[in-house]
Coordinates of N, CA and C and ligand atoms in Angstrom, one line a residue:
M1 N 19.8 8.0 8.2 CA 18.5 7.3 8.4 C 18.4 6.1 7.5
S2 N 17.8 5.1 8.1 CA 17.6 3.9 7.3 C 16.5 4.1 6.2
Q3 N 16.5 3.2 5.2 CA 15.6 3.4 4.1 C 14.2 3.4 4.5
P4 N 13.3 4.4 4.1 CA 11.9 4.3 4.5 C 11.2 3.2 3.7
S5 N 10.1 2.7 4.3 CA 9.4 1.6 3.7 C 8.0 2.0 3.3
A6 N 7.5 1.3 2.3 CA 6.1 1.6 1.9 C 5.5 0.2 1.5
V7 N 4.2 0.2 1.7 CA 3.4 -1.0 1.3 C 2.4 -0.4 0.2
V8 N 2.3 -1.1 -0.9 CA 1.3 -0.8 -1.9 C 0.5 -2.0 -2.2
T9 N -0.9 -1.9 -1.9 CA -1.7 -3.0 -2.2 C -2.2 -2.9 -3.7
G10 N -2.6 -4.0 -4.2 CA -3.1 -4.0 -5.6 C -1.9 -3.6 -6.5
A11 N -0.7 -4.1 -6.2 CA 0.5 -3.7 -6.9 C 0.8 -4.5 -8.1
S12 N -0.1 -5.4 -8.5 CA 0.1 -6.3 -9.6 C -0.1 -5.6 -11.0
S13 N -0.8 -4.4 -11.0 CA -1.0 -3.8 -12.3 C -1.4 -2.3 -12.0
G14 N -1.6 -1.6 -13.1 CA -2.2 -0.3 -13.1 C -1.6 0.7 -12.1
I15 N -2.4 1.4 -11.4 CA -2.0 2.5 -10.5 C -1.1 1.9 -9.4
G16 N -1.4 0.7 -9.0 CA -0.6 0.1 -7.9 C 0.8 -0.2 -8.3
A17 N 1.0 -0.8 -9.5 CA 2.3 -1.1 -10.0 C 3.1 0.1 -10.3
A18 N 2.5 1.1 -10.9 CA 3.1 2.4 -11.2 C 3.6 3.1 -9.9
T19 N 2.7 3.0 -8.9 CA 3.0 3.6 -7.6 C 4.2 2.9 -6.9
A20 N 4.3 1.6 -7.0 CA 5.4 0.9 -6.4 C 6.7 1.4 -7.1
R21 N 6.7 1.5 -8.4 CA 7.9 2.0 -9.2 C 8.3 3.4 -8.8
H22 N 7.3 4.3 -8.7 CA 7.6 5.7 -8.4 C 8.2 5.8 -6.9
L23 N 7.6 5.0 -6.0 CA 8.0 5.1 -4.6 C 9.4 4.5 -4.5
A24 N 9.7 3.5 -5.2 CA 11.1 2.9 -5.2 C 12.1 3.9 -5.8
A25 N 11.7 4.6 -6.8 CA 12.5 5.6 -7.4 C 12.8 6.8 -6.5
A26 N 11.8 7.0 -5.6 CA 11.9 8.1 -4.6 C 12.7 7.6 -3.3
G27 N 13.1 6.4 -3.3 CA 14.0 5.9 -2.2 C 13.3 5.0 -1.2
F28 N 12.1 4.6 -1.5 CA 11.4 3.7 -0.5 C 11.8 2.2 -0.8
H29 N 11.8 1.4 0.2 CA 11.8 0.0 0.0 C 10.3 -0.4 0.0
V30 N 9.8 -1.0 -1.1 CA 8.4 -1.2 -1.4 C 8.0 -2.6 -1.2
F31 N 7.0 -2.9 -0.3 CA 6.4 -4.2 -0.2 C 5.3 -4.2 -1.3
C32 N 5.4 -5.0 -2.3 CA 4.4 -5.1 -3.4 C 3.4 -6.1 -3.0
A33 N 2.2 -5.7 -2.7 CA 1.2 -6.7 -2.2 C 0.1 -6.9 -3.3
A34 N -0.2 -8.1 -3.6 CA -1.3 -8.4 -4.5 C -1.5 -9.9 -4.5
R35 N -2.6 -10.3 -5.2 CA -2.9 -11.7 -5.2 C -2.0 -12.5 -6.2
R36 N -1.6 -11.8 -7.3 CA -0.9 -12.6 -8.4 C 0.6 -12.6 -8.2
A37 N 1.0 -13.7 -7.7 CA 2.4 -13.9 -7.3 C 3.4 -13.6 -8.4
D38 N 3.1 -14.1 -9.6 CA 4.1 -13.9 -10.7 C 4.4 -12.4 -11.0
R39 N 3.3 -11.7 -11.0 CA 3.4 -10.2 -11.3 C 4.2 -9.5 -10.3
I40 N 3.8 -9.7 -9.0 CA 4.5 -8.9 -8.0 C 6.0 -9.4 -7.8
E41 N 6.2 -10.7 -8.1 CA 7.6 -11.1 -8.0 C 8.5 -10.4 -9.0
A42 N 7.9 -10.3 -10.2 CA 8.7 -9.6 -11.3 C 8.9 -8.1 -11.0
L43 N 7.8 -7.5 -10.5 CA 7.9 -6.1 -10.1 C 8.9 -5.9 -9.0
A44 N 8.8 -6.7 -7.9 CA 9.7 -6.5 -6.8 C 11.2 -6.7 -7.2
A45 N 11.4 -7.7 -8.1 CA 12.7 -7.9 -8.6 C 13.2 -6.7 -9.4
E46 N 12.3 -6.1 -10.1 CA 12.7 -4.9 -10.9 C 13.1 -3.7 -10.1
I47 N 12.4 -3.5 -9.0 CA 12.6 -2.3 -8.2 C 13.3 -2.5 -6.9
G48 N 13.7 -3.8 -6.6 CA 14.5 -4.0 -5.4 C 13.5 -4.0 -4.2
G49 N 12.3 -4.4 -4.4 CA 11.3 -4.5 -3.3 C 11.1 -5.9 -2.8
T50 N 10.0 -6.0 -2.1 CA 9.6 -7.3 -1.5 C 8.2 -7.7 -2.0
P51 N 8.1 -8.8 -2.6 CA 6.7 -9.2 -3.0 C 6.0 -9.9 -1.8
V52 N 4.7 -9.6 -1.6 CA 3.9 -10.3 -0.6 C 2.6 -10.6 -1.2
V53 N 2.4 -11.9 -1.4 CA 1.1 -12.4 -1.9 C 0.0 -12.1 -0.9
C54 N -1.0 -11.3 -1.3 CA -2.0 -10.8 -0.3 C -3.3 -10.6 -1.0
D55 N -4.4 -11.2 -0.4 CA -5.7 -10.8 -0.8 C -6.3 -10.0 0.4
V56 N -6.5 -8.7 0.1 CA -6.9 -7.8 1.2 C -8.2 -8.1 1.8
T57 N -9.0 -8.9 1.1 CA -10.3 -9.3 1.7 C -10.2 -10.5 2.6
D58 N -9.1 -11.1 2.7 CA -8.9 -12.3 3.5 C -8.1 -11.9 4.8
P59 N -8.7 -12.0 6.0 CA -8.0 -11.5 7.2 C -6.7 -12.3 7.4
A60 N -6.6 -13.6 7.2 CA -5.4 -14.3 7.4 C -4.3 -13.8 6.5
S61 N -4.6 -13.6 5.2 CA -3.7 -13.1 4.3 C -3.1 -11.7 4.7
V62 N -4.0 -10.9 5.2 CA -3.6 -9.5 5.7 C -2.7 -9.6 6.9
E63 N -2.9 -10.6 7.7 CA -2.0 -10.8 8.9 C -0.6 -11.2 8.4
Q64 N -0.6 -12.0 7.3 CA 0.7 -12.4 6.8 C 1.5 -11.2 6.2
L65 N 0.7 -10.3 5.6 CA 1.3 -9.0 5.1 C 1.9 -8.3 6.3
A66 N 1.1 -8.1 7.3 CA 1.6 -7.4 8.5 C 2.9 -8.0 9.1
A67 N 2.9 -9.3 9.1 CA 4.1 -10.1 9.6 C 5.3 -9.8 8.7
A68 N 5.1 -9.8 7.4 CA 6.2 -9.6 6.5 C 6.7 -8.1 6.6
V69 N 5.9 -7.2 6.9 CA 6.3 -5.8 7.0 C 7.1 -5.5 8.3
G70 N 6.7 -6.2 9.4 CA 7.4 -6.0 10.6 C 6.9 -4.8 11.4
D71 N 7.8 -4.3 12.3 CA 7.3 -3.4 13.3 C 7.2 -1.9 12.9
T72 N 7.8 -1.6 11.8 CA 7.8 -0.2 11.4 C 7.5 0.0 9.9
L73 N 6.6 1.0 9.6 CA 6.2 1.2 8.2 C 6.0 2.7 8.1
H74 N 6.5 3.3 7.0 CA 6.4 4.8 6.8 C 5.2 5.1 6.0
V75 N 4.9 4.4 4.9 CA 3.8 4.7 4.0 C 3.0 3.5 3.7
L76 N 1.7 3.7 3.8 CA 0.8 2.6 3.3 C -0.1 3.2 2.2
V77 N -0.1 2.6 1.0 CA -1.0 3.0 -0.1 C -2.0 1.9 -0.3
N78 N -3.2 2.2 0.2 CA -4.3 1.3 0.0 C -4.9 1.5 -1.3
N79 N -4.4 0.8 -2.3 CA -4.8 0.9 -3.7 C -5.7 -0.2 -4.2
A80 N -5.7 -1.3 -3.6 CA -6.5 -2.5 -4.1 C -7.9 -2.0 -4.1
G81 N -8.6 -2.3 -5.2 CA -10.0 -1.9 -5.4 C -10.5 -2.2 -6.7
G82 N -11.7 -1.8 -7.0 CA -12.1 -2.1 -8.4 C -13.7 -2.0 -8.5
A83 N -14.1 -2.0 -9.8 CA -15.5 -1.9 -10.1 C -15.9 -3.2 -10.8
F84 N -17.1 -3.7 -10.4 CA -17.6 -4.9 -11.0 C -19.0 -4.7 -11.5
G85 N -19.2 -4.6 -12.8 CA -20.5 -4.4 -13.3 C -20.9 -3.0 -13.5
S86 N -22.0 -2.8 -14.2 CA -22.5 -1.4 -14.5 C -24.0 -1.4 -14.7
T87 N -24.7 -2.2 -13.9 CA -26.1 -2.3 -14.1 C -26.8 -1.2 -13.3
P88 N -28.0 -0.8 -13.7 CA -28.8 0.1 -12.9 C -29.1 -0.5 -11.5
V89 N -29.4 0.3 -10.5 CA -29.6 -0.2 -9.2 C -30.8 -1.2 -9.2
A90 N -31.8 -0.9 -10.1 CA -33.0 -1.8 -10.1 C -32.6 -3.2 -10.6
Q91 N -31.5 -3.3 -11.2 CA -31.0 -4.7 -11.6 C -29.7 -5.1 -10.9
A92 N -29.5 -4.5 -9.8 CA -28.2 -4.7 -9.1 C -28.0 -6.2 -8.9
D93 N -26.7 -6.6 -9.1 CA -26.3 -7.9 -8.8 C -25.7 -7.9 -7.4
S94 N -26.3 -8.5 -6.5 CA -25.9 -8.4 -5.1 C -24.5 -8.9 -4.9
D95 N -24.1 -9.9 -5.6 CA -22.7 -10.4 -5.4 C -21.7 -9.4 -5.9
D96 N -22.0 -8.8 -7.0 CA -21.0 -7.7 -7.5 C -20.9 -6.6 -6.4
W97 N -22.1 -6.2 -5.9 CA -22.1 -5.1 -4.9 C -21.3 -5.5 -3.6
R98 N -21.5 -6.8 -3.2 CA -20.7 -7.3 -2.1 C -19.2 -7.3 -2.3
R99 N -18.8 -7.8 -3.5 CA -17.4 -7.8 -3.9 C -16.8 -6.4 -3.9
M100 N -17.6 -5.4 -4.4 CA -17.1 -4.0 -4.4 C -16.9 -3.5 -3.0
Y101 N -17.9 -3.8 -2.1 CA -17.7 -3.3 -0.8 C -16.6 -4.0 -0.1
E102 N -16.5 -5.3 -0.3 CA -15.4 -6.1 0.3 C -14.0 -5.5 0.0
V103 N -13.8 -5.2 -1.3 CA -12.4 -4.8 -1.7 C -12.1 -3.4 -1.4
N104 N -13.1 -2.5 -1.8 CA -12.9 -1.1 -1.7 C -13.0 -0.5 -0.2
V105 N -13.8 -1.2 0.6 CA -14.0 -0.7 2.0 C -13.4 -1.7 3.0
I106 N -14.0 -2.9 3.0 CA -13.6 -3.8 4.1 C -12.1 -4.2 4.0
G107 N -11.7 -4.5 2.8 CA -10.3 -4.8 2.6 C -9.3 -3.7 3.0
L108 N -9.7 -2.5 2.6 CA -8.9 -1.3 3.0 C -8.9 -1.2 4.5
V109 N -10.0 -1.4 5.2 CA -10.0 -1.3 6.6 C -9.2 -2.4 7.3
Q110 N -9.2 -3.6 6.7 CA -8.4 -4.7 7.3 C -6.9 -4.4 7.2
V111 N -6.5 -3.9 6.1 CA -5.1 -3.7 5.9 C -4.7 -2.5 6.8
T112 N -5.5 -1.5 6.9 CA -5.2 -0.3 7.7 C -5.1 -0.8 9.2
R113 N -6.1 -1.6 9.6 CA -6.0 -2.0 11.0 C -4.8 -2.8 11.3
A114 N -4.4 -3.7 10.4 CA -3.2 -4.5 10.6 C -1.9 -3.7 10.6
L115 N -1.8 -2.7 9.8 CA -0.6 -2.0 9.6 C -0.4 -0.7 10.4
L116 N -1.5 -0.2 11.0 CA -1.5 1.0 11.7 C -0.5 1.1 12.8
P117 N -0.3 0.0 13.6 CA 0.7 0.1 14.7 C 2.1 0.3 14.1
A118 N 2.4 -0.2 13.0 CA 3.7 0.0 12.4 C 3.8 1.4 11.8
L119 N 2.7 1.9 11.3 CA 2.8 3.3 10.8 C 3.0 4.3 12.0
V120 N 2.3 4.0 13.1 CA 2.5 4.9 14.3 C 3.9 4.7 14.8
A121 N 4.4 3.5 14.8 CA 5.8 3.2 15.4 C 6.9 4.0 14.6
S122 N 6.6 4.3 13.3 CA 7.6 5.0 12.5 C 7.8 6.4 13.0
G123 N 6.8 6.9 13.7 CA 6.9 8.3 14.2 C 6.5 9.3 13.2
D124 N 6.3 8.9 12.0 CA 5.9 9.8 10.9 C 5.3 9.0 9.7
G125 N 4.2 8.4 10.0 CA 3.6 7.5 9.0 C 2.6 8.3 8.1
V126 N 2.4 7.8 6.9 CA 1.4 8.3 5.9 C 0.5 7.2 5.4
L127 N -0.8 7.4 5.6 CA -1.7 6.4 5.1 C -2.4 7.1 4.0
L128 N -2.3 6.5 2.8 CA -3.0 7.1 1.6 C -3.9 6.1 1.0
N129 N -5.2 6.5 0.9 CA -6.2 5.7 0.3 C -6.5 6.2 -1.1
V130 N -6.6 5.2 -2.0 CA -6.9 5.5 -3.4 C -8.5 5.4 -3.5
G131 N -9.1 6.6 -3.6 CA -10.5 6.7 -3.8 C -10.8 6.9 -5.2
S132 N -11.8 7.7 -5.5 CA -12.2 8.0 -6.9 C -13.1 9.2 -7.0
T133 N -13.2 9.8 -8.1 CA -14.2 10.8 -8.3 C -15.6 10.1 -8.2
A134 N -15.6 8.8 -8.3 CA -16.9 8.1 -8.1 C -17.3 8.1 -6.6
G135 N -16.4 8.5 -5.8 CA -16.7 8.7 -4.4 C -17.1 10.1 -4.1
R136 N -17.4 10.9 -5.1 CA -17.8 12.3 -4.9 C -19.2 12.6 -5.5
I137 N -19.6 11.8 -6.5 CA -20.8 12.0 -7.3 C -21.6 10.7 -7.5
A138 N -22.7 10.8 -8.2 CA -23.4 9.6 -8.6 C -23.5 9.6 -10.1
Y139 N -23.5 8.5 -10.7 CA -23.8 8.4 -12.1 C -24.6 7.1 -12.4
E140 N -25.3 7.2 -13.5 CA -26.2 6.0 -13.9 C -25.3 4.8 -14.2
G141 N -25.7 3.7 -13.6 CA -25.0 2.5 -13.8 C -23.8 2.3 -12.9
G142 N -23.6 3.3 -12.1 CA -22.4 3.3 -11.2 C -22.7 2.9 -9.8
G143 N -23.9 2.7 -9.5 CA -24.4 2.6 -8.1 C -23.5 1.8 -7.2
G144 N -23.2 0.6 -7.5 CA -22.4 -0.2 -6.6 C -21.0 0.3 -6.4
Y145 N -20.4 0.8 -7.4 CA -19.1 1.3 -7.3 C -19.0 2.7 -6.6
T146 N -20.0 3.6 -7.0 CA -20.0 4.9 -6.3 C -20.3 4.7 -4.8
A147 N -21.2 3.8 -4.5 CA -21.5 3.6 -3.1 C -20.2 3.1 -2.3
A148 N -19.5 2.2 -3.0 CA -18.3 1.7 -2.3 C -17.2 2.8 -2.2
K149 N -17.0 3.6 -3.3 CA -16.0 4.6 -3.2 C -16.4 5.8 -2.3
H150 N -17.6 6.0 -2.2 CA -18.1 7.0 -1.1 C -17.6 6.4 0.2
G151 N -17.7 5.1 0.4 CA -17.3 4.4 1.6 C -15.8 4.6 1.8
T152 N -15.0 4.5 0.8 CA -13.6 4.7 0.9 C -13.3 6.2 1.4
Q153 N -14.0 7.1 0.9 CA -13.8 8.5 1.2 C -14.2 8.8 2.7
V154 N -15.3 8.2 3.1 CA -15.8 8.4 4.5 C -14.9 7.7 5.5
V155 N -14.4 6.5 5.2 CA -13.5 5.9 6.1 C -12.2 6.7 6.2
T156 N -11.8 7.3 5.1 CA -10.6 8.1 5.2 C -10.8 9.3 6.1
E157 N -11.9 10.0 6.0 CA -12.2 11.1 6.8 C -12.3 10.7 8.3
T158 N -12.9 9.6 8.5 CA -13.1 9.1 9.9 C -11.7 8.8 10.5
L159 N -10.9 8.2 9.7 CA -9.5 7.9 10.2 C -8.8 9.1 10.6
R160 N -8.9 10.2 9.7 CA -8.2 11.4 10.0 C -8.6 12.0 11.3
L161 N -9.9 11.9 11.6 CA -10.4 12.4 12.9 C -9.9 11.6 14.1
E162 N -10.0 10.3 13.9 CA -9.7 9.4 15.0 C -8.2 9.4 15.3
L163 N -7.4 9.7 14.3 CA -5.9 9.6 14.5 C -5.3 11.0 14.7
W164 N -6.1 12.0 15.0 CA -5.7 13.4 15.0 C -4.5 13.6 15.9
D165 N -4.3 12.8 17.0 CA -3.2 13.0 17.9 C -2.1 12.0 17.7
Q166 N -2.1 11.3 16.6 CA -1.1 10.3 16.3 C -0.2 10.8 15.2
P167 N 1.0 10.2 15.2 CA 2.0 10.7 14.1 C 1.8 10.0 12.8
V168 N 0.5 10.1 12.3 CA 0.2 9.5 11.1 C -0.7 10.5 10.3
R169 N -0.3 10.8 9.1 CA -1.1 11.6 8.2 C -2.1 10.7 7.4
V170 N -3.3 11.2 7.1 CA -4.3 10.4 6.4 C -4.7 11.2 5.2
C171 N -4.5 10.6 4.0 CA -4.8 11.3 2.8 C -5.6 10.4 1.8
E172 N -6.3 11.1 0.9 CA -7.0 10.4 -0.1 C -6.7 11.0 -1.5
I173 N -6.5 10.2 -2.5 CA -6.4 10.7 -3.8 C -7.7 10.2 -4.5
A174 N -8.3 11.1 -5.3 CA -9.6 10.7 -6.0 C -9.4 10.9 -7.5
P175 N -8.9 9.9 -8.2 CA -8.7 10.1 -9.6 C -10.0 10.0 -10.4
G176 N -10.1 10.7 -11.5 CA -11.2 10.6 -12.5 C -10.8 9.6 -13.5
M177 N -10.9 10.0 -14.8 CA -10.6 9.1 -15.9 C -9.2 8.7 -16.0
V178 N -8.8 7.5 -15.7 CA -7.5 7.0 -15.8 C -7.5 5.8 -16.7
K179 N -6.8 5.7 -17.7 CA -6.8 4.5 -18.6 C -5.7 3.6 -18.1
T180 N -6.1 2.4 -17.7 CA -5.2 1.4 -17.3 C -5.5 0.1 -18.1
D181 N -4.7 -0.9 -18.0 CA -4.9 -2.1 -18.8 C -6.2 -2.8 -18.3
E182 N -6.5 -2.7 -17.0 CA -7.4 -3.7 -16.4 C -8.7 -3.1 -15.9
F183 N -8.7 -1.8 -15.4 CA -9.9 -1.3 -14.7 C -11.2 -1.5 -15.4
A184 N -11.3 -0.9 -16.6 CA -12.5 -1.0 -17.4 C -12.8 -2.4 -17.9
M185 N -11.8 -3.2 -18.2 CA -12.0 -4.5 -18.7 C -12.6 -5.4 -17.5
V186 N -12.1 -5.2 -16.3 CA -12.7 -5.9 -15.2 C -14.1 -5.5 -15.0
R187 N -14.3 -4.2 -15.0 CA -15.7 -3.7 -14.8 C -16.7 -4.3 -15.7
F188 N -16.3 -4.4 -17.0 CA -17.2 -4.9 -18.0 C -17.0 -6.3 -18.3
D189 N -16.4 -7.0 -17.4 CA -16.2 -8.5 -17.5 C -15.6 -8.9 -18.8
G190 N -14.5 -8.2 -19.2 CA -13.7 -8.6 -20.4 C -14.3 -8.1 -21.7
D191 N -15.4 -7.3 -21.7 CA -16.0 -6.8 -22.9 C -15.1 -5.6 -23.4
R192 N -14.2 -5.9 -24.4 CA -13.3 -4.8 -24.8 C -14.0 -3.6 -25.4
G193 N -15.1 -3.9 -26.1 CA -15.8 -2.8 -26.8 C -16.3 -1.8 -25.7
K194 N -17.0 -2.3 -24.7 CA -17.5 -1.5 -23.6 C -16.3 -0.8 -22.9
A195 N -15.3 -1.5 -22.7 CA -14.1 -0.9 -22.0 C -13.5 0.2 -22.8
E196 N -13.4 0.0 -24.1 CA -12.8 1.1 -24.9 C -13.7 2.3 -25.0
A197 N -15.0 2.1 -25.0 CA -16.0 3.1 -25.1 C -15.8 4.2 -24.0
V198 N -15.3 3.7 -22.8 CA -15.1 4.7 -21.7 C -14.2 5.8 -22.1
Y199 N -13.2 5.5 -22.9 CA -12.1 6.4 -23.3 C -12.3 6.9 -24.7
A200 N -13.4 6.6 -25.4 CA -13.6 6.9 -26.8 C -13.5 8.4 -27.0
G201 N -12.7 8.8 -28.0 CA -12.5 10.2 -28.3 C -11.7 11.0 -27.3
V202 N -11.1 10.4 -26.4 CA -10.2 11.1 -25.4 C -8.8 10.5 -25.6
P203 N -8.0 11.3 -26.4 CA -6.7 10.7 -26.7 C -5.7 10.7 -25.6
D204 N -6.1 11.5 -24.5 CA -5.1 11.7 -23.5 C -5.8 11.6 -22.1
P205 N -6.3 10.5 -21.8 CA -6.8 10.3 -20.4 C -5.6 10.2 -19.4
L206 N -5.8 10.3 -18.2 CA -4.7 10.2 -17.2 C -4.2 8.7 -17.3
T207 N -2.9 8.6 -17.0 CA -2.3 7.3 -17.0 C -2.0 6.9 -15.5
A208 N -1.7 5.6 -15.3 CA -1.3 5.2 -14.0 C 0.0 6.0 -13.5
D209 N 0.8 6.3 -14.4 CA 2.0 7.1 -14.0 C 1.7 8.5 -13.5
D210 N 0.6 9.1 -14.1 CA 0.2 10.4 -13.6 C -0.3 10.3 -12.1
I211 N -1.0 9.2 -11.8 CA -1.5 9.0 -10.4 C -0.4 8.7 -9.5
A212 N 0.5 7.8 -10.0 CA 1.7 7.4 -9.1 C 2.5 8.7 -8.8
D213 N 2.7 9.5 -9.7 CA 3.4 10.8 -9.6 C 2.8 11.6 -8.5
A214 N 1.5 11.8 -8.5 CA 0.7 12.6 -7.5 C 0.8 11.9 -6.2
I215 N 0.7 10.6 -6.1 CA 0.7 9.9 -4.8 C 2.1 10.1 -4.2
T216 N 3.1 10.0 -5.0 CA 4.5 10.1 -4.5 C 4.7 11.5 -4.0
W217 N 4.2 12.5 -4.7 CA 4.2 13.9 -4.1 C 3.5 14.0 -2.8
M218 N 2.3 13.5 -2.7 CA 1.5 13.6 -1.5 C 2.2 13.0 -0.3
V219 N 2.9 11.8 -0.5 CA 3.5 11.1 0.7 C 4.9 11.6 1.0
T220 N 5.4 12.5 0.2 CA 6.8 13.0 0.5 C 6.8 14.5 0.9
R221 N 5.6 15.0 1.2 CA 5.6 16.4 1.8 C 6.3 16.4 3.2
P222 N 6.7 17.5 3.6 CA 7.2 17.6 5.0 C 6.2 17.1 6.0
S223 N 6.7 16.6 7.1 CA 5.8 15.8 8.0 C 4.7 16.6 8.6
H224 N 4.8 17.9 8.6 CA 3.6 18.7 9.2 C 2.6 19.0 8.1
V225 N 2.8 18.5 6.9 CA 1.8 18.8 5.8 C 1.0 17.6 5.5
N226 N -0.3 17.7 5.7 CA -1.3 16.7 5.4 C -2.1 17.1 4.2
V227 N -1.9 16.4 3.0 CA -2.8 16.6 1.9 C -4.0 15.8 2.1
D228 N -5.1 16.4 2.6 CA -6.3 15.7 2.9 C -6.8 14.9 1.8
E229 N -7.1 15.6 0.7 CA -7.6 15.0 -0.5 C -7.2 15.7 -1.8
L230 N -6.9 14.9 -2.8 CA -6.5 15.4 -4.1 C -7.4 14.8 -5.2
V231 N -8.2 15.7 -5.8 CA -9.0 15.2 -6.9 C -8.3 15.5 -8.2
I232 N -8.1 14.5 -9.0 CA -7.3 14.7 -10.2 C -8.0 14.0 -11.4
R233 N -8.1 14.8 -12.5 CA -8.7 14.4 -13.7 C -7.9 14.8 -14.9
P234 N -8.2 14.2 -16.1 CA -7.6 14.7 -17.3 C -8.3 16.0 -17.6
R235 N -7.6 16.9 -18.3 CA -8.1 18.2 -18.7 C -9.5 18.1 -19.4
R236 N -9.6 17.1 -20.2 CA -10.8 16.9 -21.0 C -12.0 16.5 -20.1
Q237 N -11.8 16.1 -18.9 CA -13.0 15.7 -18.1 C -13.3 16.7 -17.0
A238 N -14.2 17.7 -17.4 CA -14.5 18.7 -16.4 C -15.4 18.2 -15.3
A239 N -16.2 17.2 -15.6 CA -17.0 16.5 -14.6 C -17.3 15.1 -15.2
Q240 N -17.9 14.3 -14.3 CA -18.1 12.9 -14.8 C -18.8 12.8 -16.1
H241 N -19.9 13.7 -16.2 CA -20.7 13.6 -17.4 C -20.2 14.7 -18.5
K242 N -19.2 15.4 -18.2 CA -18.8 16.5 -19.1 C -17.4 16.2 -19.6
V243 N -17.3 15.4 -20.6 CA -16.0 15.0 -21.2 C -15.9 15.5 -22.6
H244 N -14.8 16.2 -22.9 CA -14.6 16.7 -24.2 C -14.0 15.5 -25.1
R245 N -14.9 15.0 -25.9 CA -14.5 13.9 -26.8 C -14.4 14.3 -28.2
E246 N -13.4 13.8 -28.9 CA -13.2 14.1 -30.3 C -14.0 13.1 -31.1
P247 N -14.5 13.5 -32.3 CA -15.3 12.5 -33.1 C -14.4 11.3 -33.4
T248 N -15.0 10.1 -33.3 CA -14.2 8.9 -33.6 C -14.8 8.3 -34.9
P249 N -14.0 7.7 -35.7 CA -14.5 7.1 -37.0 C -15.5 6.0 -36.6
E250 N -16.5 5.9 -37.5 CA -17.6 4.8 -37.3 C -17.0 3.5 -37.3
Ligands
8X3_1 C1 -12.8 5.4 -11.7 C2 -13.5 6.6 -12.1 O1 -15.3 7.5 -13.7 O2 -14.9 5.1 -13.7 O3 -12.5 5.3 -10.4 O4 -16.1 6.1 -11.9 S1 -15.0 6.3 -12.9

C-alpha cells in the first residue's frame, strides 16, 4: 500500500507541530499547513513532509491547500485555532470574538469542505478536530473562546451525523490544560506574567507531545473504530476550576 497522507493545520507550533512529527513517525506523509512559511518549511524538511502556506480563514488559501494535497487524503487534523483575550462578556471585544469564531469554526469548516472529497476518495478517511475542554463548560473571562470551542464541538457532531454513510470517521479531541509556547501568550497578547499564571503551581501540565500521542492513537485505530471524542487533562486538573496547584514562591 502506498504511504498514507495526513494534513495538519496550525502546524507551525505547539500541538500542530507535535502532531505532524508524531504522524510522520507513524508512517504518514504529512502536509504541514500554517501561515508561517519559515516554520513549516523547517518542520517539513525535518520529517520528510510537505509545507503548505495556508491561512484557514482565507478561502483562496484553503483552495491552494486542497490543490497541493490532490485527490486522496487519509487523515485531516483540524488543529488551527486559538484564544484571543480574556475579558468578561460585558466588556467583550467584538473583533476578538470574530477572530475566534473565524479560526476555530469557520476556518475549520472551510478546510473540511475543501478536503472532504479527498478523505472520501481514500475509502477510509479520518477527520479529527482539535476542540477543547472549553467546548464543554463555561468559565469567567472565557466567553468568546468557550463559545467558539463549543462551536467546534457541535460542528464535529453534525459532521458525524451527516457523514454517517461515508467512509470517513469523525473525531474530536478536547484537551484541558496543555502548556505550549504560544497558546497562553497569544491569548494574553504577549503578557508573560498572565500566561505563566495559567500554569502556576502545576509542574506537570500536559504537553503538545501528550496530545499528539493521543491524536495519533485516535487516527490509527482499525477502520471500523470511531473514537467520537476524547477529553484529556493533566491529572492535577479535575475540572476547569479545580486544579491542584502547589504553593509558588512569592
Ligand atoms: C485550552 C483550554 O482551559 O485554556 O483549550 O480553556 S482552557
